[in-house]
GROMACS .gro file of C-alpha atoms in nm:
model
  154
    1UNK     CA    1  14.117   8.938  12.449
    2UNK     CA    2  14.102   9.099  12.103
    3UNK     CA    3  14.123   8.753  11.940
    4UNK     CA    4  13.829   8.633  12.148
    5UNK     CA    5  13.614   8.929  12.047
    6UNK     CA    6  13.705   8.882  11.682
    7UNK     CA    7  13.613   8.512  11.700
    8UNK     CA    8  13.277   8.596  11.860
    9UNK     CA    9  13.203   8.861  11.594
   10UNK     CA   10  13.304   8.619  11.316
   11UNK     CA   11  13.081   8.343  11.457
   12UNK     CA   12  12.790   8.583  11.494
   13UNK     CA   13  12.822   8.705  11.134
   14UNK     CA   14  12.872   8.350  11.004
   15UNK     CA   15  12.571   8.206  11.186
   16UNK     CA   16  12.335   8.495  11.109
   17UNK     CA   17  12.416   8.473  10.738
   18UNK     CA   18  12.202   8.157  10.727
   19UNK     CA   19  11.892   8.329  10.864
   20UNK     CA   20  11.693   8.446  10.568
   21UNK     CA   21  11.335   8.506  10.677
   22UNK     CA   22  11.129   8.753  10.478
   23UNK     CA   23  10.954   9.052  10.626
   24UNK     CA   24  10.647   9.226  10.488
   25UNK     CA   25  10.720   9.470  10.205
   26UNK     CA   26  11.028   9.275  10.095
   27UNK     CA   27  11.170   9.338   9.747
   28UNK     CA   28  11.263   8.991   9.623
   29UNK     CA   29  11.559   8.989   9.383
   30UNK     CA   30  11.642   8.617   9.369
   31UNK     CA   31  11.480   8.276   9.403
   32UNK     CA   32  11.340   8.215   9.749
   33UNK     CA   33  11.180   7.928   9.940
   34UNK     CA   34  10.984   8.038  10.245
   35UNK     CA   35  11.043   7.870  10.580
   36UNK     CA   36  10.781   8.049  10.789
   37UNK     CA   37  10.454   8.239  10.759
   38UNK     CA   38  10.455   8.607  10.669
   39UNK     CA   39  10.169   8.759  10.868
   40UNK     CA   40  10.009   9.089  10.956
   41UNK     CA   41  10.143   9.272  10.649
   42UNK     CA   42  10.010   9.627  10.669
   43UNK     CA   43  10.038   9.717  10.299
   44UNK     CA   44  10.222   9.473  10.069
   45UNK     CA   45  10.350   9.122  10.136
   46UNK     CA   46  10.622   9.063   9.874
   47UNK     CA   47  10.728   9.266   9.571
   48UNK     CA   48  10.900   9.071   9.293
   49UNK     CA   49  11.180   9.309   9.195
   50UNK     CA   50  11.369   9.117   8.922
   51UNK     CA   51  11.296   8.896   8.623
   52UNK     CA   52  11.350   8.516   8.628
   53UNK     CA   53  11.257   8.451   8.992
   54UNK     CA   54  11.083   8.159   9.161
   55UNK     CA   55  10.902   8.219   9.490
   56UNK     CA   56  10.816   7.888   9.653
   57UNK     CA   57  10.610   7.955   9.965
   58UNK     CA   58  10.653   7.589  10.059
   59UNK     CA   59  10.297   7.581  10.198
   60UNK     CA   60  10.347   7.888  10.418
   61UNK     CA   61  10.113   8.185  10.414
   62UNK     CA   62  10.134   8.551  10.327
   63UNK     CA   63   9.861   8.728  10.525
   64UNK     CA   64   9.752   9.087  10.524
   65UNK     CA   65   9.631   9.304  10.808
   66UNK     CA   66   9.316   9.511  10.765
   67UNK     CA   67   9.361   9.755  10.476
   68UNK     CA   68   9.647   9.564  10.315
   69UNK     CA   69   9.682   9.620   9.942
   70UNK     CA   70   9.870   9.336   9.765
   71UNK     CA   71   9.993   8.993   9.875
   72UNK     CA   72  10.245   8.936   9.593
   73UNK     CA   73  10.315   9.212   9.342
   74UNK     CA   74  10.485   9.077   9.029
   75UNK     CA   75  10.545   9.439   8.930
   76UNK     CA   76  10.596   9.413   8.553
   77UNK     CA   77  10.848   9.132   8.577
   78UNK     CA   78  10.898   8.839   8.338
   79UNK     CA   79  10.949   8.466   8.380
   80UNK     CA   80  10.826   8.462   8.740
   81UNK     CA   81  10.701   8.146   8.910
   82UNK     CA   82  10.486   8.174   9.222
   83UNK     CA   83  10.408   7.837   9.379
   84UNK     CA   84  10.270   7.667   9.690
   85UNK     CA   85  10.155   7.991   9.855
   86UNK     CA   86   9.859   8.060  10.082
   87UNK     CA   87   9.759   8.422  10.026
   88UNK     CA   88   9.479   8.592  10.217
   89UNK     CA   89   9.362   8.919  10.362
   90UNK     CA   90   9.458   9.165  10.085
   91UNK     CA   91   9.270   9.380   9.834
   92UNK     CA   92   9.451   9.180   9.565
   93UNK     CA   93   9.612   8.843   9.634
   94UNK     CA   94   9.852   8.830   9.336
   95UNK     CA   95   9.888   9.124   9.098
   96UNK     CA   96  10.066   9.141   8.762
   97UNK     CA   97  10.002   9.482   8.610
   98UNK     CA   98  10.279   9.621   8.388
   99UNK     CA   99  10.415   9.952   8.509
  100UNK     CA  100  10.507  10.113   8.176
  101UNK     CA  101  10.420   9.891   7.884
  102UNK     CA  102  10.218   9.585   7.796
  103UNK     CA  103  10.404   9.281   7.687
  104UNK     CA  104  10.482   8.916   7.719
  105UNK     CA  105  10.547   8.821   8.078
  106UNK     CA  106  10.552   8.437   8.075
  107UNK     CA  107  10.466   8.415   8.446
  108UNK     CA  108  10.345   8.096   8.616
  109UNK     CA  109  10.110   8.073   8.914
  110UNK     CA  110  10.087   7.714   9.035
  111UNK     CA  111   9.943   7.529   9.337
  112UNK     CA  112   9.845   7.840   9.534
  113UNK     CA  113   9.551   7.886   9.774
  114UNK     CA  114   9.414   8.237   9.740
  115UNK     CA  115   9.126   8.334   9.968
  116UNK     CA  116   8.966   8.611  10.172
  117UNK     CA  117   9.089   8.887   9.939
  118UNK     CA  118   8.885   9.142   9.750
  119UNK     CA  119   9.024   9.001   9.421
  120UNK     CA  120   9.223   8.677   9.417
  121UNK     CA  121   9.439   8.731   9.106
  122UNK     CA  122   9.470   9.045   8.891
  123UNK     CA  123   9.651   9.020   8.557
  124UNK     CA  124   9.631   9.307   8.314
  125UNK     CA  125   9.822   9.392   8.000
  126UNK     CA  126  10.047   9.090   7.986
  127UNK     CA  127  10.051   8.768   7.789
  128UNK     CA  128  10.166   8.406   7.798
  129UNK     CA  129  10.087   8.364   8.167
  130UNK     CA  130  10.006   8.019   8.300
  131UNK     CA  131   9.768   7.962   8.593
  132UNK     CA  132   9.759   7.598   8.706
  133UNK     CA  133   9.594   7.416   8.996
  134UNK     CA  134   9.522   7.723   9.209
  135UNK     CA  135   9.240   7.720   9.465
  136UNK     CA  136   9.077   8.061   9.443
  137UNK     CA  137   8.789   8.084   9.690
  138UNK     CA  138   8.606   8.313   9.933
  139UNK     CA  139   8.723   8.627   9.753
  140UNK     CA  140   8.480   8.897   9.640
  141UNK     CA  141   8.611   8.831   9.285
  142UNK     CA  142   8.817   8.530   9.187
  143UNK     CA  143   9.023   8.658   8.894
  144UNK     CA  144   9.039   8.978   8.695
  145UNK     CA  145   9.202   8.946   8.354
  146UNK     CA  146   9.209   9.279   8.174
  147UNK     CA  147   9.376   9.312   7.836
  148UNK     CA  148   9.571   8.993   7.907
  149UNK     CA  149   9.625   8.673   7.718
  150UNK     CA  150   9.654   8.377   7.948
  151UNK     CA  151   9.772   8.072   7.759
  152UNK     CA  152   9.677   7.813   8.017
  153UNK     CA  153   9.425   7.821   8.297
  154UNK     CA  154   9.339   7.495   8.465
   0.00000   0.00000   0.00000
């Protein structure tokens, strides 16, 4: 009987280790490819919590509920790549505002659809960011670049 219970517990732990869906207000510490939509986020969608991370939304959406603040918060991190995301329903779709000091961030935003936010992209106080092939539409403001140096914007 004890062996049977141990086998069931092992199988449960083994099988659930492959489930890796994000929830709203997730602190992302490693590369991640989304496999489902992230909807009805009440404050923040995803917080990038480490340097050198790629978030590939794989065409899935990050959607805020009424009053939501930020879709993706890069949170002073460096060498971040955000790609293939649909971001809508936040005050700020993607935000990169350094917490303590201004500096070189080298972040890349590529192939994202950012709509129905107050501001689509906010980058302030960072440099060497690349923004490529993003559709930024139906926001009150498209992009806000304050004290930033964006090396490529196409």
